[in-house]
Amino acid sequence: LTLVPNGMLRLAVLRLESRPPAPDELRAMARFLEAGLDEGAVGFSAGLEYALERETTPAELEALCGVTARYGGLYAPHLRNREVYALESIEEALATMRATGVRTHIPHLTPRRGGPADADERAIALVERGLDEGLDLSFDMHTRLHGLTNLSAALPPWALAGGPAAVRARLADPAVRRRIAEYESLITSFALGGWERVSLLTAKERTDLVGRSFAEIAAVAGTSPFDAVLDVLLAEAGDVHYPLCLCESYTEEQLARAYAHPAGMVASDATALAVDGPLAGKVFHGAFTWASWFLRRMVRE
């Protein structure tokens, strides 16, 4: 079973332009969504924290969720912010539900470090309020204490345009780097919990830095942690989406609270991996062990 992703709808219609769609463009996105649902997709997903979708408006979401609701489909939003404004992002999802009647499942509900200390408890309280209203709502939490994503999420869409040479030229330009540093990205959101908690997980060219935090990398290089991120991406510009970074984000107590809720479920958000064939050699922590970790820590121990 699969979902039609909002990022692909925007990419198909807006390319790499980071802006709300015009009315005719939104209608084109809705037609693509209808085609996907007609072909068997079970709903519509959004990755609102990622570069391609950061300019997605509530009106855009309501239009597309309205289409999804007519099909009886499910809406699954990766929330717009999972630290400082995590609770407001849950409120946005609830408002979309109220406006459209769409069934909604919120992936990895638990807020990351960097927001209010009691954000995870308040997040669950918001879900309970929605359930009390009669909303068809559920959520999940993955079985890792960390978040994991492409280091290239630090870059705005315009910085990724063109091939490796174009990306390399931008990342080598001090003026462009200063402009990139002003961009609020998923990686800078990770850093709200402290750069010492954000580390390099995979790299092709800078394998010597794998496993080190960006606080440590920056200290050795005598630069800022964000410049350290851009330096790694510059070195990896030949395949800029390959490097992954890891962010220590949660406690086991927070995860257990999410799993125990009647509207919650255990999940994996890992990419598809295999030990051989075209997917061999890829890395995503927890991809093979997400269920066994849960059974070991949350059941047996």
Short mmCIF file of N, CA and C in Angstrom, two decimals, residues 29-163:
data_model
loop_
_atom_site.label_atom_id
_atom_site.label_comp_id
_atom_site.label_asym_id
_atom_site.label_seq_id
_atom_site.Cartn_x
_atom_site.Cartn_y
_atom_site.Cartn_z
N MET A 29 -2.11 19.86 -9.35
CA MET A 29 -1.68 18.97 -8.28
C MET A 29 -2.82 18.07 -7.84
N ALA A 30 -4.03 18.64 -7.75
CA ALA A 30 -5.20 17.85 -7.35
C ALA A 30 -5.49 16.76 -8.37
N ARG A 31 -5.30 17.08 -9.66
CA ARG A 31 -5.55 16.05 -10.70
C ARG A 31 -4.53 14.91 -10.58
N PHE A 32 -3.27 15.26 -10.32
CA PHE A 32 -2.27 14.21 -10.12
C PHE A 32 -2.62 13.36 -8.90
N LEU A 33 -3.08 14.00 -7.83
CA LEU A 33 -3.49 13.25 -6.64
C LEU A 33 -4.65 12.32 -6.95
N GLU A 34 -5.65 12.82 -7.67
CA GLU A 34 -6.79 11.98 -8.06
C GLU A 34 -6.32 10.78 -8.88
N ALA A 35 -5.38 11.02 -9.79
CA ALA A 35 -4.87 9.92 -10.62
C ALA A 35 -4.22 8.85 -9.74
N GLY A 36 -3.43 9.28 -8.76
CA GLY A 36 -2.79 8.32 -7.87
C GLY A 36 -3.80 7.54 -7.05
N LEU A 37 -4.81 8.23 -6.55
CA LEU A 37 -5.85 7.55 -5.77
C LEU A 37 -6.66 6.60 -6.65
N ASP A 38 -6.92 7.01 -7.88
CA ASP A 38 -7.63 6.13 -8.82
C ASP A 38 -6.84 4.86 -9.10
N GLU A 39 -5.52 4.99 -9.09
CA GLU A 39 -4.65 3.86 -9.42
C GLU A 39 -4.35 2.97 -8.21
N GLY A 40 -4.93 3.30 -7.04
CA GLY A 40 -4.81 2.40 -5.91
C GLY A 40 -4.11 2.93 -4.68
N ALA A 41 -3.58 4.16 -4.72
CA ALA A 41 -2.98 4.71 -3.51
C ALA A 41 -4.05 4.82 -2.42
N VAL A 42 -3.64 4.64 -1.17
CA VAL A 42 -4.60 4.63 -0.07
C VAL A 42 -4.75 6.00 0.58
N GLY A 43 -3.98 6.98 0.11
CA GLY A 43 -4.11 8.30 0.70
C GLY A 43 -3.03 9.25 0.23
N PHE A 44 -2.77 10.26 1.04
CA PHE A 44 -1.94 11.41 0.68
C PHE A 44 -0.99 11.70 1.85
N SER A 45 0.28 11.86 1.55
CA SER A 45 1.25 12.17 2.60
C SER A 45 1.89 13.53 2.34
N ALA A 46 2.44 14.12 3.39
CA ALA A 46 3.13 15.40 3.26
C ALA A 46 4.38 15.37 4.12
N GLY A 47 5.44 16.00 3.64
CA GLY A 47 6.69 16.11 4.38
C GLY A 47 6.99 17.57 4.63
N LEU A 48 6.18 18.19 5.49
CA LEU A 48 6.15 19.64 5.60
C LEU A 48 7.41 20.25 6.18
N GLU A 49 8.29 19.44 6.75
CA GLU A 49 9.53 19.95 7.34
C GLU A 49 10.66 19.99 6.32
N TYR A 50 10.43 19.40 5.15
CA TYR A 50 11.48 19.30 4.14
C TYR A 50 11.41 20.45 3.15
N ALA A 51 12.56 20.70 2.49
CA ALA A 51 12.73 21.91 1.68
C ALA A 51 11.65 22.06 0.61
N LEU A 52 11.32 20.98 -0.09
CA LEU A 52 10.35 21.07 -1.18
C LEU A 52 8.96 21.50 -0.70
N GLU A 53 8.66 21.28 0.58
CA GLU A 53 7.30 21.49 1.06
C GLU A 53 7.17 22.55 2.14
N ARG A 54 8.24 23.24 2.44
CA ARG A 54 8.17 24.22 3.53
C ARG A 54 7.23 25.38 3.21
N GLU A 55 7.01 25.66 1.93
CA GLU A 55 6.12 26.75 1.54
C GLU A 55 4.68 26.27 1.31
N THR A 56 4.40 25.02 1.63
CA THR A 56 3.03 24.51 1.53
C THR A 56 2.13 25.27 2.50
N THR A 57 1.01 25.78 2.01
CA THR A 57 0.11 26.59 2.84
C THR A 57 -1.01 25.73 3.41
N PRO A 58 -1.65 26.19 4.50
CA PRO A 58 -2.82 25.47 5.01
C PRO A 58 -3.92 25.33 3.95
N ALA A 59 -4.11 26.36 3.12
CA ALA A 59 -5.13 26.28 2.07
C ALA A 59 -4.80 25.19 1.06
N GLU A 60 -3.54 25.07 0.71
CA GLU A 60 -3.10 24.01 -0.21
C GLU A 60 -3.38 22.64 0.39
N LEU A 61 -3.04 22.46 1.66
CA LEU A 61 -3.29 21.19 2.32
C LEU A 61 -4.78 20.88 2.38
N GLU A 62 -5.59 21.89 2.68
CA GLU A 62 -7.03 21.65 2.76
C GLU A 62 -7.60 21.24 1.42
N ALA A 63 -7.10 21.85 0.34
CA ALA A 63 -7.59 21.47 -1.00
C ALA A 63 -7.25 20.02 -1.31
N LEU A 64 -6.03 19.63 -1.04
CA LEU A 64 -5.60 18.27 -1.37
C LEU A 64 -6.18 17.24 -0.40
N CYS A 65 -6.32 17.63 0.86
CA CYS A 65 -6.96 16.71 1.81
C CYS A 65 -8.45 16.58 1.52
N GLY A 66 -9.05 17.63 0.96
CA GLY A 66 -10.44 17.52 0.53
C GLY A 66 -10.61 16.46 -0.54
N VAL A 67 -9.68 16.43 -1.48
CA VAL A 67 -9.69 15.38 -2.52
C VAL A 67 -9.53 14.01 -1.85
N THR A 68 -8.57 13.91 -0.95
CA THR A 68 -8.30 12.65 -0.26
C THR A 68 -9.53 12.17 0.50
N ALA A 69 -10.20 13.09 1.17
CA ALA A 69 -11.39 12.73 1.95
C ALA A 69 -12.50 12.20 1.06
N ARG A 70 -12.66 12.79 -0.12
CA ARG A 70 -13.71 12.32 -1.04
C ARG A 70 -13.47 10.87 -1.45
N TYR A 71 -12.23 10.46 -1.49
CA TYR A 71 -11.88 9.09 -1.84
C TYR A 71 -11.88 8.18 -0.61
N GLY A 72 -12.12 8.73 0.57
CA GLY A 72 -12.03 7.93 1.78
C GLY A 72 -10.61 7.60 2.15
N GLY A 73 -9.67 8.39 1.65
CA GLY A 73 -8.26 8.11 1.86
C GLY A 73 -7.73 8.65 3.18
N LEU A 74 -6.50 8.31 3.46
CA LEU A 74 -5.82 8.68 4.70
C LEU A 74 -4.82 9.79 4.43
N TYR A 75 -4.75 10.76 5.33
CA TYR A 75 -3.75 11.83 5.27
C TYR A 75 -2.68 11.55 6.32
N ALA A 76 -1.40 11.54 5.89
CA ALA A 76 -0.29 11.26 6.81
C ALA A 76 0.73 12.38 6.70
N PRO A 77 0.67 13.39 7.59
CA PRO A 77 1.61 14.49 7.51
C PRO A 77 2.83 14.33 8.42
N HIS A 78 4.02 14.39 7.82
CA HIS A 78 5.22 14.65 8.64
C HIS A 78 5.11 16.13 9.00
N LEU A 79 5.01 16.42 10.27
CA LEU A 79 4.61 17.75 10.72
C LEU A 79 5.62 18.83 10.33
N ARG A 80 5.13 20.06 10.29
CA ARG A 80 5.91 21.20 9.80
C ARG A 80 7.09 21.53 10.72
N ASN A 81 6.92 21.32 12.00
CA ASN A 81 7.98 21.62 12.95
C ASN A 81 7.87 20.62 14.09
N ARG A 82 8.99 20.07 14.54
CA ARG A 82 8.93 19.04 15.56
C ARG A 82 9.76 19.41 16.79
N GLU A 83 10.04 20.71 16.94
CA GLU A 83 10.73 21.19 18.14
C GLU A 83 9.94 22.34 18.75
N VAL A 84 10.37 23.58 18.47
CA VAL A 84 9.80 24.76 19.12
C VAL A 84 8.31 24.89 18.85
N TYR A 85 7.90 24.62 17.61
CA TYR A 85 6.50 24.78 17.23
C TYR A 85 5.82 23.45 16.95
N ALA A 86 6.29 22.41 17.63
CA ALA A 86 5.72 21.07 17.41
C ALA A 86 4.24 21.03 17.73
N LEU A 87 3.83 21.67 18.82
CA LEU A 87 2.43 21.62 19.23
C LEU A 87 1.56 22.40 18.25
N GLU A 88 2.07 23.53 17.77
CA GLU A 88 1.33 24.29 16.77
C GLU A 88 1.17 23.48 15.48
N SER A 89 2.16 22.67 15.16
CA SER A 89 2.08 21.84 13.96
C SER A 89 1.01 20.76 14.09
N ILE A 90 0.87 20.22 15.29
CA ILE A 90 -0.22 19.26 15.53
C ILE A 90 -1.57 19.97 15.41
N GLU A 91 -1.65 21.17 15.94
CA GLU A 91 -2.88 21.97 15.82
C GLU A 91 -3.23 22.19 14.34
N GLU A 92 -2.21 22.42 13.51
CA GLU A 92 -2.46 22.61 12.08
C GLU A 92 -3.08 21.34 11.47
N ALA A 93 -2.55 20.18 11.84
CA ALA A 93 -3.10 18.93 11.32
C ALA A 93 -4.55 18.74 11.77
N LEU A 94 -4.84 19.08 13.01
CA LEU A 94 -6.21 18.97 13.51
C LEU A 94 -7.14 19.94 12.79
N ALA A 95 -6.65 21.15 12.51
CA ALA A 95 -7.46 22.13 11.79
C ALA A 95 -7.77 21.64 10.38
N THR A 96 -6.80 20.99 9.74
CA THR A 96 -7.04 20.42 8.41
C THR A 96 -8.09 19.33 8.47
N MET A 97 -8.05 18.52 9.52
CA MET A 97 -9.06 17.48 9.69
C MET A 97 -10.46 18.09 9.86
N ARG A 98 -10.55 19.12 10.69
CA ARG A 98 -11.85 19.74 10.93
C ARG A 98 -12.41 20.36 9.66
N ALA A 99 -11.52 20.93 8.84
CA ALA A 99 -11.97 21.61 7.63
C ALA A 99 -12.38 20.65 6.53
N THR A 100 -11.79 19.46 6.49
CA THR A 100 -12.00 18.55 5.37
C THR A 100 -12.65 17.23 5.74
N GLY A 101 -12.60 16.85 7.02
CA GLY A 101 -13.11 15.54 7.41
C GLY A 101 -12.19 14.39 7.05
N VAL A 102 -10.94 14.68 6.65
CA VAL A 102 -10.04 13.62 6.22
C VAL A 102 -9.56 12.79 7.41
N ARG A 103 -9.50 11.48 7.23
CA ARG A 103 -8.88 10.60 8.23
C ARG A 103 -7.39 10.91 8.28
N THR A 104 -6.82 10.96 9.49
CA THR A 104 -5.42 11.40 9.60
C THR A 104 -4.65 10.48 10.54
N HIS A 105 -3.43 10.18 10.09
CA HIS A 105 -2.47 9.45 10.91
C HIS A 105 -1.19 10.27 10.95
N ILE A 106 -0.76 10.68 12.14
CA ILE A 106 0.43 11.51 12.28
C ILE A 106 1.64 10.61 12.53
N PRO A 107 2.58 10.55 11.59
CA PRO A 107 3.79 9.74 11.81
C PRO A 107 4.69 10.38 12.86
N HIS A 108 5.44 9.55 13.57
CA HIS A 108 6.41 9.95 14.60
C HIS A 108 6.00 11.24 15.32
N LEU A 109 4.98 11.09 16.14
CA LEU A 109 4.37 12.22 16.83
C LEU A 109 5.29 12.91 17.83
N THR A 110 6.10 12.15 18.55
CA THR A 110 6.87 12.70 19.67
C THR A 110 7.78 13.84 19.22
N PRO A 111 7.66 15.04 19.81
CA PRO A 111 8.54 16.15 19.44
C PRO A 111 9.99 15.85 19.78
N ARG A 112 10.90 16.44 19.00
CA ARG A 112 12.34 16.31 19.26
C ARG A 112 12.78 17.32 20.33
N ARG A 113 14.00 17.12 20.81
CA ARG A 113 14.60 18.08 21.74
C ARG A 113 14.65 19.47 21.09
N GLY A 114 14.57 20.50 21.94
CA GLY A 114 14.67 21.86 21.44
C GLY A 114 13.42 22.67 21.68
N GLY A 115 12.31 21.98 22.00
CA GLY A 115 11.05 22.65 22.30
C GLY A 115 10.74 22.60 23.79
N PRO A 116 9.48 22.80 24.16
CA PRO A 116 9.10 22.74 25.57
C PRO A 116 9.44 21.39 26.20
N ALA A 117 9.83 21.42 27.46
CA ALA A 117 10.27 20.20 28.14
C ALA A 117 9.18 19.14 28.19
N ASP A 118 7.91 19.56 28.29
CA ASP A 118 6.80 18.61 28.39
C ASP A 118 6.06 18.46 27.06
N ALA A 119 6.74 18.73 25.95
CA ALA A 119 6.06 18.75 24.65
C ALA A 119 5.46 17.41 24.29
N ASP A 120 6.11 16.29 24.65
CA ASP A 120 5.56 14.99 24.26
C ASP A 120 4.24 14.72 24.97
N GLU A 121 4.15 15.08 26.24
CA GLU A 121 2.89 14.88 26.96
C GLU A 121 1.80 15.79 26.40
N ARG A 122 2.16 17.02 26.09
CA ARG A 122 1.18 17.95 25.53
C ARG A 122 0.74 17.54 24.13
N ALA A 123 1.65 16.91 23.38
CA ALA A 123 1.29 16.42 22.04
C ALA A 123 0.21 15.34 22.14
N ILE A 124 0.40 14.43 23.07
CA ILE A 124 -0.60 13.37 23.26
C ILE A 124 -1.91 13.96 23.75
N ALA A 125 -1.85 15.00 24.60
CA ALA A 125 -3.07 15.65 25.07
C ALA A 125 -3.84 16.28 23.90
N LEU A 126 -3.13 16.84 22.93
CA LEU A 126 -3.79 17.40 21.76
C LEU A 126 -4.50 16.30 20.95
N VAL A 127 -3.83 15.16 20.81
CA VAL A 127 -4.46 14.03 20.12
C VAL A 127 -5.73 13.61 20.86
N GLU A 128 -5.65 13.53 22.17
CA GLU A 128 -6.83 13.13 22.95
C GLU A 128 -7.98 14.13 22.78
N ARG A 129 -7.63 15.41 22.69
CA ARG A 129 -8.67 16.41 22.46
C ARG A 129 -9.35 16.19 21.11
N GLY A 130 -8.54 15.90 20.08
CA GLY A 130 -9.11 15.61 18.77
C GLY A 130 -10.00 14.38 18.78
N LEU A 131 -9.56 13.34 19.49
CA LEU A 131 -10.37 12.13 19.59
C LEU A 131 -11.69 12.41 20.31
N ASP A 132 -11.63 13.26 21.35
CA ASP A 132 -12.85 13.62 22.07
C ASP A 132 -13.83 14.37 21.18
N GLU A 133 -13.30 15.07 20.18
CA GLU A 133 -14.17 15.77 19.22
C GLU A 133 -14.77 14.82 18.19
N GLY A 134 -14.31 13.60 18.17
CA GLY A 134 -14.80 12.64 17.19
C GLY A 134 -13.97 12.55 15.93
N LEU A 135 -12.77 13.16 15.92
CA LEU A 135 -11.91 13.09 14.75
C LEU A 135 -11.33 11.68 14.61
N ASP A 136 -11.20 11.23 13.36
CA ASP A 136 -10.64 9.91 13.05
C ASP A 136 -9.12 10.07 12.98
N LEU A 137 -8.47 9.91 14.12
CA LEU A 137 -7.07 10.30 14.27
C LEU A 137 -6.26 9.20 14.95
N SER A 138 -5.06 8.99 14.46
CA SER A 138 -4.12 8.06 15.09
C SER A 138 -2.71 8.60 14.89
N PHE A 139 -1.73 7.94 15.51
CA PHE A 139 -0.35 8.37 15.35
C PHE A 139 0.57 7.19 15.57
N ASP A 140 1.86 7.39 15.28
CA ASP A 140 2.84 6.34 15.56
C ASP A 140 4.13 6.97 16.06
N MET A 141 5.02 6.11 16.51
CA MET A 141 6.37 6.53 16.87
C MET A 141 7.33 5.43 16.48
N HIS A 142 8.44 5.82 15.85
CA HIS A 142 9.44 4.81 15.47
C HIS A 142 10.22 4.35 16.69
N THR A 143 11.08 3.36 16.49
CA THR A 143 11.74 2.70 17.63
C THR A 143 13.22 3.03 17.68
N ARG A 144 13.52 4.32 17.58
CA ARG A 144 14.90 4.78 17.71
C ARG A 144 14.91 6.01 18.61
N LEU A 145 16.04 6.24 19.27
CA LEU A 145 16.19 7.43 20.09
C LEU A 145 16.71 8.61 19.28
N HIS A 146 16.84 8.42 17.98
CA HIS A 146 17.41 9.46 17.13
C HIS A 146 16.58 9.66 15.88
N GLY A 147 16.72 10.84 15.29
CA GLY A 147 16.20 11.13 13.96
C GLY A 147 17.32 10.94 12.95
N LEU A 148 16.95 10.75 11.71
CA LEU A 148 17.92 10.41 10.68
C LEU A 148 17.44 10.97 9.35
N THR A 149 18.30 11.69 8.63
CA THR A 149 17.88 12.23 7.34
C THR A 149 19.11 12.56 6.50
N ASN A 150 18.87 12.97 5.25
CA ASN A 150 19.95 13.39 4.36
C ASN A 150 20.53 14.72 4.84
N LEU A 151 21.84 14.81 4.89
CA LEU A 151 22.48 16.07 5.28
C LEU A 151 22.13 17.19 4.30
N SER A 152 21.81 16.85 3.06
CA SER A 152 21.44 17.85 2.05
C SER A 152 20.15 18.59 2.41
N ALA A 153 19.41 18.11 3.42
CA ALA A 153 18.23 18.83 3.89
C ALA A 153 18.60 20.19 4.45
N ALA A 154 19.89 20.44 4.68
CA ALA A 154 20.35 21.76 5.14
C ALA A 154 20.23 22.81 4.05
N LEU A 155 20.07 22.39 2.79
CA LEU A 155 20.10 23.31 1.66
C LEU A 155 18.70 23.66 1.17
N PRO A 156 18.47 24.92 0.80
CA PRO A 156 17.20 25.29 0.16
C PRO A 156 17.14 24.69 -1.24
N PRO A 157 15.94 24.55 -1.81
CA PRO A 157 15.83 23.92 -3.13
C PRO A 157 16.69 24.56 -4.20
N TRP A 158 16.77 25.90 -4.21
CA TRP A 158 17.54 26.57 -5.26
C TRP A 158 19.02 26.20 -5.22
N ALA A 159 19.52 25.85 -4.06
CA ALA A 159 20.93 25.50 -3.95
C ALA A 159 21.23 24.14 -4.54
N LEU A 160 20.20 23.34 -4.80
CA LEU A 160 20.38 21.99 -5.33
C LEU A 160 20.17 21.93 -6.84
N ALA A 161 19.80 23.05 -7.45
CA ALA A 161 19.52 23.07 -8.90
C ALA A 161 20.79 22.81 -9.69
N GLY A 162 20.65 22.16 -10.85
CA GLY A 162 21.80 21.85 -11.68
C GLY A 162 22.51 20.60 -11.22
N GLY A 163 23.61 20.30 -11.85
CA GLY A 163 24.37 19.10 -11.52
C GLY A 163 25.40 19.34 -10.44
#
